[in-house]
mmCIF file with all atom_site columns, C-alpha atoms in Angstrom:
data_model
loop_
_atom_site.group_PDB
_atom_site.id
_atom_site.type_symbol
_atom_site.label_atom_id
_atom_site.label_alt_id
_atom_site.label_comp_id
_atom_site.label_asym_id
_atom_site.label_entity_id
_atom_site.label_seq_id
_atom_site.pdbx_PDB_ins_code
_atom_site.Cartn_x
_atom_site.Cartn_y
_atom_site.Cartn_z
_atom_site.occupancy
_atom_site.B_iso_or_equiv
_atom_site.pdbx_formal_charge
_atom_site.auth_seq_id
_atom_site.auth_comp_id
_atom_site.auth_asym_id
_atom_site.auth_atom_id
_atom_site.pdbx_PDB_model_num
ATOM 1   C CA . MET A 1 1   ? -65.395 -6.291  24.060 1.00 57.00 ? 23  MET A CA 1
ATOM 2   C CA . LYS A 1 2   ? -65.278 -2.479  24.952 1.00 68.00 ? 24  LYS A CA 1
ATOM 3   C CA . LYS A 1 3   ? -64.535 0.358   22.259 1.00 69.00 ? 25  LYS A CA 1
ATOM 4   C CA . SER A 1 4   ? -61.649 1.951   25.401 1.00 71.00 ? 26  SER A CA 1
ATOM 5   C CA . THR A 1 5   ? -60.224 -1.939  25.527 1.00 76.00 ? 27  THR A CA 1
ATOM 6   C CA . ILE A 1 6   ? -60.421 -2.091  21.513 1.00 76.00 ? 28  ILE A CA 1
ATOM 7   C CA . ARG A 1 7   ? -58.020 1.107   21.919 1.00 77.00 ? 29  ARG A CA 1
ATOM 8   C CA . ILE A 1 8   ? -55.490 -0.227  23.921 1.00 78.00 ? 30  ILE A CA 1
ATOM 9   C CA . THR A 1 9   ? -55.082 -3.125  21.865 1.00 79.00 ? 31  THR A CA 1
ATOM 10  C CA . VAL A 1 10  ? -54.770 -1.529  18.824 1.00 75.00 ? 32  VAL A CA 1
ATOM 11  C CA . VAL A 1 11  ? -52.510 1.537   20.871 1.00 75.00 ? 33  VAL A CA 1
ATOM 12  C CA . PHE A 1 12  ? -50.125 -1.740  21.843 1.00 76.00 ? 34  PHE A CA 1
ATOM 13  C CA . LEU A 1 13  ? -49.468 -3.693  18.880 1.00 78.00 ? 35  LEU A CA 1
ATOM 14  C CA . ILE A 1 14  ? -48.520 -0.401  17.693 1.00 83.00 ? 36  ILE A CA 1
ATOM 15  C CA . LEU A 1 15  ? -46.456 0.042   20.148 1.00 78.00 ? 37  LEU A CA 1
ATOM 16  C CA . ILE A 1 16  ? -44.839 -3.080  19.615 1.00 82.00 ? 38  ILE A CA 1
ATOM 17  C CA . VAL A 1 17  ? -44.466 -3.484  15.571 1.00 79.00 ? 39  VAL A CA 1
ATOM 18  C CA . GLY A 1 18  ? -42.879 0.235   16.653 1.00 77.00 ? 40  GLY A CA 1
ATOM 19  C CA . VAL A 1 19  ? -40.162 -1.780  18.843 1.00 78.00 ? 41  VAL A CA 1
ATOM 20  C CA . VAL A 1 20  ? -39.915 -4.288  16.581 1.00 78.00 ? 42  VAL A CA 1
ATOM 21  C CA . GLY A 1 21  ? -39.130 -2.362  13.509 1.00 73.00 ? 43  GLY A CA 1
ATOM 22  C CA . TYR A 1 22  ? -37.301 -0.280  14.963 1.00 73.00 ? 44  TYR A CA 1
ATOM 23  C CA . TYR A 1 23  ? -34.279 -3.366  16.413 1.00 75.00 ? 45  TYR A CA 1
ATOM 24  C CA . SER A 1 24  ? -34.764 -4.528  13.521 1.00 73.00 ? 46  SER A CA 1
ATOM 25  C CA . TYR A 1 25  ? -33.418 -1.182  12.174 1.00 71.00 ? 47  TYR A CA 1
ATOM 26  C CA . LEU A 1 26  ? -30.899 -0.710  14.593 1.00 73.00 ? 48  LEU A CA 1
ATOM 27  C CA . SER A 1 27  ? -29.445 -4.346  14.345 1.00 71.00 ? 49  SER A CA 1
ATOM 28  C CA . GLN A 1 28  ? -29.217 -3.660  10.747 1.00 73.00 ? 50  GLN A CA 1
ATOM 29  C CA . LYS A 1 29  ? -27.607 -0.097  10.502 1.00 66.00 ? 51  LYS A CA 1
ATOM 30  C CA . SER A 1 30  ? -24.801 -2.211  13.162 1.00 63.00 ? 52  SER A CA 1
ATOM 31  C CA . ARG A 1 31  ? -24.103 -5.048  10.813 1.00 66.00 ? 53  ARG A CA 1
ATOM 32  C CA . ASN A 1 32  ? -22.979 -2.460  7.893  1.00 59.00 ? 54  ASN A CA 1
ATOM 33  C CA . ALA A 1 33  ? -21.573 -0.618  10.010 1.00 56.00 ? 55  ALA A CA 1
ATOM 34  C CA . SER A 1 34  ? -19.173 -3.668  11.255 1.00 61.00 ? 56  SER A CA 1
ATOM 35  C CA . ALA A 1 35  ? -19.318 -4.917  7.379  1.00 54.00 ? 57  ALA A CA 1
ATOM 36  C CA . GLU A 1 36  ? -17.878 -1.182  6.140  1.00 54.00 ? 58  GLU A CA 1
ATOM 37  C CA . ALA A 1 37  ? -15.626 -1.699  9.053  1.00 53.00 ? 59  ALA A CA 1
ATOM 38  C CA . ALA A 1 38  ? -13.981 -4.351  8.018  1.00 52.00 ? 60  ALA A CA 1
ATOM 39  C CA . GLN A 1 39  ? -14.636 -3.620  3.750  1.00 57.00 ? 61  GLN A CA 1
ATOM 40  C CA . SER A 1 40  ? -12.278 0.225   4.886  1.00 76.00 ? 62  SER A CA 1
ATOM 41  C CA . LYS A 1 41  ? -9.641  -1.846  7.081  1.00 84.00 ? 63  LYS A CA 1
ATOM 42  C CA . ILE A 1 42  ? -8.721  -3.513  4.111  1.00 86.00 ? 64  ILE A CA 1
ATOM 43  C CA . GLN A 1 43  ? -9.134  -0.622  1.737  1.00 87.00 ? 65  GLN A CA 1
ATOM 44  C CA . MET A 1 44  ? -7.184  1.449   4.370  1.00 88.00 ? 66  MET A CA 1
ATOM 45  C CA . LEU A 1 45  ? -4.156  -1.655  3.451  1.00 88.00 ? 67  LEU A CA 1
ATOM 46  C CA . LEU A 1 46  ? -4.618  -2.189  0.550  1.00 89.00 ? 68  LEU A CA 1
ATOM 47  C CA . SER A 1 47  ? -4.016  2.326   -0.105 1.00 90.00 ? 69  SER A CA 1
ATOM 48  C CA . ARG A 1 48  ? -0.643  2.274   1.615  1.00 89.00 ? 70  ARG A CA 1
ATOM 49  C CA . ASP A 1 49  ? 2.146   3.184   -0.966 1.00 90.00 ? 71  ASP A CA 1
ATOM 50  C CA . LEU A 1 50  ? 4.878   1.363   -0.148 1.00 91.00 ? 72  LEU A CA 1
ATOM 51  C CA . GLY A 1 51  ? 6.629   3.357   -2.791 1.00 89.00 ? 73  GLY A CA 1
ATOM 52  C CA . LYS A 1 52  ? 6.559   6.309   -0.760 1.00 92.00 ? 74  LYS A CA 1
ATOM 53  C CA . GLU A 1 53  ? 5.217   5.667   2.889  1.00 90.00 ? 75  GLU A CA 1
ATOM 54  C CA . TYR A 1 54  ? 7.235   2.001   3.239  1.00 95.00 ? 76  TYR A CA 1
ATOM 55  C CA . PRO A 1 55  ? 7.711   1.403   6.963  1.00 95.00 ? 77  PRO A CA 1
ATOM 56  C CA . PRO A 1 56  ? 11.302  2.903   8.169  1.00 94.00 ? 78  PRO A CA 1
ATOM 57  C CA . THR A 1 57  ? 11.847  0.044   10.704 1.00 94.00 ? 79  THR A CA 1
ATOM 58  C CA . PRO A 1 58  ? 12.335  -3.238  11.611 1.00 95.00 ? 80  PRO A CA 1
ATOM 59  C CA . LYS A 1 59  ? 9.306   -3.088  14.036 1.00 94.00 ? 81  LYS A CA 1
ATOM 60  C CA . GLU A 1 60  ? 7.263   -0.831  11.515 1.00 95.00 ? 82  GLU A CA 1
ATOM 61  C CA . VAL A 1 61  ? 8.050   -3.247  9.147  1.00 96.00 ? 83  VAL A CA 1
ATOM 62  C CA . VAL A 1 62  ? 6.753   -6.434  10.728 1.00 96.00 ? 84  VAL A CA 1
ATOM 63  C CA . LYS A 1 63  ? 3.674   -4.586  12.016 1.00 95.00 ? 85  LYS A CA 1
ATOM 64  C CA . TYR A 1 64  ? 2.293   -3.457  8.586  1.00 95.00 ? 86  TYR A CA 1
ATOM 65  C CA . PHE A 1 65  ? 3.036   -7.312  7.512  1.00 96.00 ? 87  PHE A CA 1
ATOM 66  C CA . THR A 1 66  ? 0.955   -8.490  10.998 1.00 95.00 ? 88  THR A CA 1
ATOM 67  C CA . GLU A 1 67  ? -1.836  -6.322  9.917  1.00 94.00 ? 89  GLU A CA 1
ATOM 68  C CA . LEU A 1 68  ? -2.648  -6.898  6.721  1.00 95.00 ? 90  LEU A CA 1
ATOM 69  C CA . GLN A 1 69  ? -2.307  -10.892 8.255  1.00 94.00 ? 91  GLN A CA 1
ATOM 70  C CA . LYS A 1 70  ? -4.757  -10.236 10.975 1.00 93.00 ? 92  LYS A CA 1
ATOM 71  C CA . CYS A 1 71  ? -6.987  -8.656  7.641  1.00 92.00 ? 93  CYS A CA 1
ATOM 72  C CA . MET A 1 72  ? -6.642  -11.623 5.506  1.00 93.00 ? 94  MET A CA 1
ATOM 73  C CA . TYR A 1 73  ? -7.032  -14.255 8.113  1.00 93.00 ? 95  TYR A CA 1
ATOM 74  C CA . ASN A 1 74  ? -10.058 -12.400 10.061 1.00 91.00 ? 96  ASN A CA 1
ATOM 75  C CA . GLU A 1 75  ? -11.810 -10.636 8.241  1.00 87.00 ? 97  GLU A CA 1
ATOM 76  C CA . GLU A 1 76  ? -14.132 -11.598 4.812  1.00 85.00 ? 98  GLU A CA 1
ATOM 77  C CA . CYS A 1 77  ? -12.519 -10.737 2.476  1.00 86.00 ? 99  CYS A CA 1
ATOM 78  C CA . THR A 1 78  ? -12.994 -11.603 -1.652 1.00 89.00 ? 100 THR A CA 1
ATOM 79  C CA . ALA A 1 79  ? -11.544 -13.505 -3.781 1.00 90.00 ? 101 ALA A CA 1
ATOM 80  C CA . GLU A 1 80  ? -9.532  -10.715 -5.215 1.00 93.00 ? 102 GLU A CA 1
ATOM 81  C CA . GLU A 1 81  ? -9.131  -8.437  -1.872 1.00 92.00 ? 103 GLU A CA 1
ATOM 82  C CA . MET A 1 82  ? -7.460  -11.172 -0.507 1.00 92.00 ? 104 MET A CA 1
ATOM 83  C CA . LYS A 1 83  ? -4.910  -11.792 -3.710 1.00 94.00 ? 105 LYS A CA 1
ATOM 84  C CA . GLN A 1 84  ? -4.619  -7.913  -3.365 1.00 94.00 ? 106 GLN A CA 1
ATOM 85  C CA . LEU A 1 85  ? -3.143  -8.402  0.466  1.00 94.00 ? 107 LEU A CA 1
ATOM 86  C CA . GLY A 1 86  ? -1.121  -11.301 -0.143 1.00 94.00 ? 108 GLY A CA 1
ATOM 87  C CA . ILE A 1 87  ? 0.646   -8.832  -2.928 1.00 95.00 ? 109 ILE A CA 1
ATOM 88  C CA . LYS A 1 88  ? 0.526   -6.341  -1.008 1.00 95.00 ? 110 LYS A CA 1
ATOM 89  C CA . SER A 1 89  ? 2.615   -8.538  1.712  1.00 95.00 ? 111 SER A CA 1
ATOM 90  C CA . ARG A 1 90  ? 4.859   -9.659  -0.786 1.00 95.00 ? 112 ARG A CA 1
ATOM 91  C CA . GLU A 1 91  ? 6.281   -6.217  -1.501 1.00 95.00 ? 113 GLU A CA 1
ATOM 92  C CA . LEU A 1 92  ? 7.562   -6.815  2.202  1.00 96.00 ? 114 LEU A CA 1
ATOM 93  C CA . PHE A 1 93  ? 9.514   -9.278  0.943  1.00 96.00 ? 115 PHE A CA 1
ATOM 94  C CA . ASP A 1 94  ? 13.031  -9.634  0.327  1.00 96.00 ? 116 ASP A CA 1
ATOM 95  C CA . ALA A 1 95  ? 14.281  -10.252 -2.901 1.00 95.00 ? 117 ALA A CA 1
ATOM 96  C CA . GLU A 1 96  ? 15.425  -13.203 -1.969 1.00 95.00 ? 118 GLU A CA 1
ATOM 97  C CA . LEU A 1 97  ? 12.357  -14.496 0.243  1.00 95.00 ? 119 LEU A CA 1
ATOM 98  C CA . GLN A 1 98  ? 10.350  -13.475 -3.221 1.00 95.00 ? 120 GLN A CA 1
ATOM 99  C CA . ASP A 1 99  ? 12.538  -15.278 -5.357 1.00 95.00 ? 121 ASP A CA 1
ATOM 100 C CA . ASN A 1 100 ? 11.490  -18.422 -3.285 1.00 94.00 ? 122 ASN A CA 1
ATOM 101 C CA . ASN A 1 101 ? 8.207   -17.311 -3.554 1.00 92.00 ? 123 ASN A CA 1
ATOM 102 C CA . PRO A 1 102 ? 6.563   -16.508 -7.246 1.00 94.00 ? 124 PRO A CA 1
ATOM 103 C CA . LEU A 1 103 ? 3.771   -14.934 -7.027 1.00 93.00 ? 125 LEU A CA 1
ATOM 104 C CA . ASP A 1 104 ? 2.001   -17.796 -9.202 1.00 93.00 ? 126 ASP A CA 1
ATOM 105 C CA . ASP A 1 105 ? 2.798   -19.730 -6.458 1.00 94.00 ? 127 ASP A CA 1
ATOM 106 C CA . TYR A 1 106 ? 2.357   -17.885 -3.094 1.00 94.00 ? 128 TYR A CA 1
ATOM 107 C CA . ILE A 1 107 ? -1.357  -16.644 -3.492 1.00 94.00 ? 129 ILE A CA 1
ATOM 108 C CA . PRO A 1 108 ? -2.845  -19.865 -4.571 1.00 95.00 ? 130 PRO A CA 1
ATOM 109 C CA . LEU A 1 109 ? -0.158  -22.029 -1.292 1.00 94.00 ? 131 LEU A CA 1
ATOM 110 C CA . LEU A 1 110 ? -1.640  -18.179 0.593  1.00 94.00 ? 132 LEU A CA 1
ATOM 111 C CA . LYS A 1 111 ? -5.114  -19.163 -0.044 1.00 94.00 ? 133 LYS A CA 1
ATOM 112 C CA . THR A 1 112 ? -5.258  -22.711 1.149  1.00 94.00 ? 134 THR A CA 1
ATOM 113 C CA . ASP A 1 113 ? -3.617  -21.447 3.973  1.00 94.00 ? 135 ASP A CA 1
ATOM 114 C CA . ILE A 1 114 ? -6.541  -19.143 5.163  1.00 93.00 ? 136 ILE A CA 1
ATOM 115 C CA . GLU A 1 115 ? -9.275  -21.673 4.658  1.00 93.00 ? 137 GLU A CA 1
ATOM 116 C CA . THR A 1 116 ? -7.152  -24.429 5.623  1.00 93.00 ? 138 THR A CA 1
ATOM 117 C CA . PHE A 1 117 ? -6.958  -22.034 9.255  1.00 92.00 ? 139 PHE A CA 1
ATOM 118 C CA . HIS A 1 118 ? -11.383 -21.048 8.797  1.00 90.00 ? 140 HIS A CA 1
ATOM 119 C CA . GLU A 1 119 ? -11.929 -24.528 8.555  1.00 91.00 ? 141 GLU A CA 1
ATOM 120 C CA . GLU A 1 120 ? -10.237 -25.234 11.443 1.00 90.00 ? 142 GLU A CA 1
ATOM 121 C CA . LYS A 1 121 ? -12.514 -22.336 13.219 1.00 89.00 ? 143 LYS A CA 1
ATOM 122 C CA . LYS A 1 122 ? -9.837  -20.232 14.223 1.00 91.00 ? 144 LYS A CA 1
ATOM 123 C CA . GLN A 1 123 ? -8.800  -16.468 14.889 1.00 91.00 ? 145 GLN A CA 1
ATOM 124 C CA . ILE A 1 124 ? -6.118  -14.393 15.090 1.00 93.00 ? 146 ILE A CA 1
ATOM 125 C CA . LEU A 1 125 ? -6.553  -12.353 18.191 1.00 91.00 ? 147 LEU A CA 1
ATOM 126 C CA . SER A 1 126 ? -3.774  -10.307 18.890 1.00 91.00 ? 148 SER A CA 1
ATOM 127 C CA . ILE A 1 127 ? -0.109  -9.769  17.771 1.00 92.00 ? 149 ILE A CA 1
ATOM 128 C CA . SER A 1 128 ? 1.881   -8.332  20.483 1.00 92.00 ? 150 SER A CA 1
ATOM 129 C CA . LEU A 1 129 ? 5.271   -6.891  18.782 1.00 90.00 ? 151 LEU A CA 1
ATOM 130 C CA . PRO A 1 130 ? 8.729   -6.194  21.241 1.00 84.00 ? 152 PRO A CA 1
ATOM 131 C CA . ALA A 1 131 ? 9.605   -2.906  21.787 1.00 83.00 ? 153 ALA A CA 1
ATOM 132 C CA . SER A 1 132 ? 11.985  -1.455  19.658 1.00 74.00 ? 154 SER A CA 1
ATOM 133 C CA . VAL A 1 133 ? 14.935  -1.483  21.968 1.00 76.00 ? 155 VAL A CA 1
ATOM 134 C CA . SER A 1 134 ? 14.255  -5.702  21.890 1.00 84.00 ? 156 SER A CA 1
ATOM 135 C CA . VAL A 1 135 ? 15.054  -5.719  18.521 1.00 92.00 ? 157 VAL A CA 1
ATOM 136 C CA . ASP A 1 136 ? 18.271  -7.738  18.051 1.00 93.00 ? 158 ASP A CA 1
ATOM 137 C CA . HIS A 1 137 ? 20.289  -5.776  15.243 1.00 94.00 ? 159 HIS A CA 1
ATOM 138 C CA . PHE A 1 138 ? 23.545  -7.692  13.728 1.00 95.00 ? 160 PHE A CA 1
ATOM 139 C CA . SER A 1 139 ? 25.756  -8.048  9.969  1.00 95.00 ? 161 SER A CA 1
ATOM 140 C CA . GLU A 1 140 ? 26.644  -10.989 8.315  1.00 94.00 ? 162 GLU A CA 1
ATOM 141 C CA . ASP A 1 141 ? 28.475  -11.361 5.123  1.00 92.00 ? 163 ASP A CA 1
ATOM 142 C CA . GLY A 1 142 ? 28.076  -8.364  4.865  1.00 93.00 ? 164 GLY A CA 1
ATOM 143 C CA . PHE A 1 143 ? 24.927  -7.485  5.268  1.00 94.00 ? 165 PHE A CA 1
ATOM 144 C CA . GLU A 1 144 ? 22.514  -5.921  8.272  1.00 96.00 ? 166 GLU A CA 1
ATOM 145 C CA . PHE A 1 145 ? 19.982  -8.259  9.308  1.00 96.00 ? 167 PHE A CA 1
ATOM 146 C CA . ALA A 1 146 ? 17.451  -7.521  12.256 1.00 96.00 ? 168 ALA A CA 1
ATOM 147 C CA . ARG A 1 147 ? 15.732  -10.345 14.283 1.00 95.00 ? 169 ARG A CA 1
ATOM 148 C CA . LEU A 1 148 ? 12.567  -9.866  16.152 1.00 94.00 ? 170 LEU A CA 1
ATOM 149 C CA . TYR A 1 149 ? 9.671   -11.883 17.977 1.00 94.00 ? 171 TYR A CA 1
ATOM 150 C CA . CYS A 1 150 ? 6.228   -11.384 17.515 1.00 93.00 ? 172 CYS A CA 1
ATOM 151 C CA . LYS A 1 151 ? 3.720   -13.551 19.924 1.00 94.00 ? 173 LYS A CA 1
ATOM 152 C CA . TYR A 1 152 ? 0.558   -14.480 18.212 1.00 93.00 ? 174 TYR A CA 1
ATOM 153 C CA . SER A 1 153 ? -2.308  -15.013 20.504 1.00 92.00 ? 175 SER A CA 1
ATOM 154 C CA . VAL A 1 154 ? -5.380  -17.017 19.016 1.00 92.00 ? 176 VAL A CA 1
ATOM 155 C CA . MET A 1 155 ? -8.406  -18.672 19.752 1.00 90.00 ? 177 MET A CA 1
ATOM 156 C CA . GLU A 1 156 ? -8.765  -22.149 18.007 1.00 87.00 ? 178 GLU A CA 1
ATOM 157 C CA . LYS A 1 157 ? -12.384 -23.667 19.068 1.00 82.00 ? 179 LYS A CA 1
ATOM 158 C CA . ARG A 1 158 ? -12.871 -21.316 22.066 1.00 84.00 ? 180 ARG A CA 1
ATOM 159 C CA . LYS A 1 159 ? -9.295  -22.311 23.600 1.00 89.00 ? 181 LYS A CA 1
ATOM 160 C CA . SER A 1 160 ? -6.588  -19.619 23.225 1.00 89.00 ? 182 SER A CA 1
ATOM 161 C CA . SER A 1 161 ? -3.333  -20.086 22.704 1.00 90.00 ? 183 SER A CA 1
ATOM 162 C CA . GLN A 1 162 ? -0.362  -18.296 22.199 1.00 91.00 ? 184 GLN A CA 1
ATOM 163 C CA . VAL A 1 163 ? 3.174   -19.503 19.858 1.00 91.00 ? 185 VAL A CA 1
ATOM 164 C CA . GLN A 1 164 ? 5.975   -16.671 19.432 1.00 93.00 ? 186 GLN A CA 1
ATOM 165 C CA . ILE A 1 165 ? 7.028   -16.102 15.648 1.00 94.00 ? 187 ILE A CA 1
ATOM 166 C CA . VAL A 1 166 ? 9.992   -15.125 15.069 1.00 94.00 ? 188 VAL A CA 1
ATOM 167 C CA . TYR A 1 167 ? 11.109  -12.836 12.272 1.00 95.00 ? 189 TYR A CA 1
ATOM 168 C CA . LEU A 1 168 ? 13.926  -12.322 10.344 1.00 96.00 ? 190 LEU A CA 1
ATOM 169 C CA . LEU A 1 169 ? 14.698  -8.872  8.273  1.00 97.00 ? 191 LEU A CA 1
ATOM 170 C CA . ARG A 1 170 ? 17.470  -8.260  6.275  1.00 97.00 ? 192 ARG A CA 1
ATOM 171 C CA . LYS A 1 171 ? 18.396  -4.862  5.044  1.00 96.00 ? 193 LYS A CA 1
ATOM 172 C CA . ASP A 1 172 ? 18.278  -3.419  1.268  1.00 95.00 ? 194 ASP A CA 1
ATOM 173 C CA . ASP A 1 173 ? 20.851  -1.900  -1.129 1.00 93.00 ? 195 ASP A CA 1
ATOM 174 C CA . SER A 1 174 ? 18.017  1.299   -0.657 1.00 93.00 ? 196 SER A CA 1
ATOM 175 C CA . GLY A 1 175 ? 18.195  0.900   2.704  1.00 94.00 ? 197 GLY A CA 1
ATOM 176 C CA . GLN A 1 176 ? 14.954  -0.418  3.514  1.00 96.00 ? 198 GLN A CA 1
ATOM 177 C CA . TRP A 1 177 ? 14.608  -3.529  6.118  1.00 97.00 ? 199 TRP A CA 1
ATOM 178 C CA . ARG A 1 178 ? 12.279  -6.301  4.093  1.00 97.00 ? 200 ARG A CA 1
ATOM 179 C CA . ILE A 1 179 ? 11.681  -9.607  5.711  1.00 96.00 ? 201 ILE A CA 1
ATOM 180 C CA . TYR A 1 180 ? 13.738  -12.106 4.906  1.00 96.00 ? 202 TYR A CA 1
ATOM 181 C CA . GLY A 1 181 ? 11.806  -15.041 6.594  1.00 95.00 ? 203 GLY A CA 1
ATOM 182 C CA . TRP A 1 182 ? 9.588   -15.969 10.146 1.00 94.00 ? 204 TRP A CA 1
ATOM 183 C CA . ASP A 1 183 ? 9.250   -18.913 12.058 1.00 93.00 ? 205 ASP A CA 1
ATOM 184 C CA . ARG A 1 184 ? 8.085   -20.429 14.622 1.00 90.00 ? 206 ARG A CA 1
ATOM 185 C CA . ALA A 1 185 ? 10.524  -19.249 17.873 1.00 85.00 ? 207 ALA A CA 1
ATOM 186 C CA . ASP A 1 186 ? 10.571  -22.935 18.786 1.00 81.00 ? 208 ASP A CA 1
ATOM 187 C CA . ALA A 1 187 ? 11.076  -24.001 15.843 1.00 68.00 ? 209 ALA A CA 1
ATOM 188 C CA . ALA A 1 188 ? 14.281  -21.533 15.241 1.00 53.00 ? 210 ALA A CA 1
ATOM 189 C CA . ASP A 1 189 ? 15.435  -22.472 18.507 1.00 51.00 ? 211 ASP A CA 1
ATOM 190 C CA . LYS A 1 190 ? 15.679  -26.304 17.835 1.00 46.00 ? 212 LYS A CA 1
ATOM 191 C CA . GLU A 1 191 ? 18.007  -24.951 14.286 1.00 45.00 ? 213 GLU A CA 1
ATOM 192 C CA . VAL A 1 192 ? 19.699  -23.560 15.902 1.00 40.00 ? 214 VAL A CA 1
ATOM 193 C CA . ILE A 1 193 ? 20.801  -26.109 18.926 1.00 35.00 ? 215 ILE A CA 1
ATOM 194 C CA . ALA A 1 194 ? 20.873  -28.754 15.673 1.00 35.00 ? 216 ALA A CA 1
ATOM 195 C CA . GLU A 1 195 ? 23.881  -26.992 14.450 1.00 35.00 ? 217 GLU A CA 1
#
């Protein structure tokens, strides 16, 4: 073999090794960036001090709650992060809902629900909140309530479906809107019809 052929072969091999190495570096960097983005989203949601920055409207309360849900159900959370996200979401609950869902019961049930969601290979694609004018305000038994409907787009086994959830919020003594409960809209409508 000629020296020029050997040189060309060596240069060619060095270029291939360089390109493969650079590609590996970039793909690792991309994976790290994705992990950091997910981590920063979790940390951002957990860092919100609801004592100082409580959402001012029913829509904003549900928006923050659904952001916590998307994080818990879609992101790779550690057990501790999932627990902290669950505690943070519980801070949005009305006192009655908190009483009906003690922390020691709520977190294990939430963990089981998330594990089932992952086992079924589901993912929340998006959550659509209504316009502020579409929030239904009413009074009952001396309390102010707000009702709003959210559309969840969920991917399950490569099929997308939509589920509509109705949230009911009640204004507490300090004037903050708290989540009183929620249900699938079709189930909530059946309950109203049955009454």
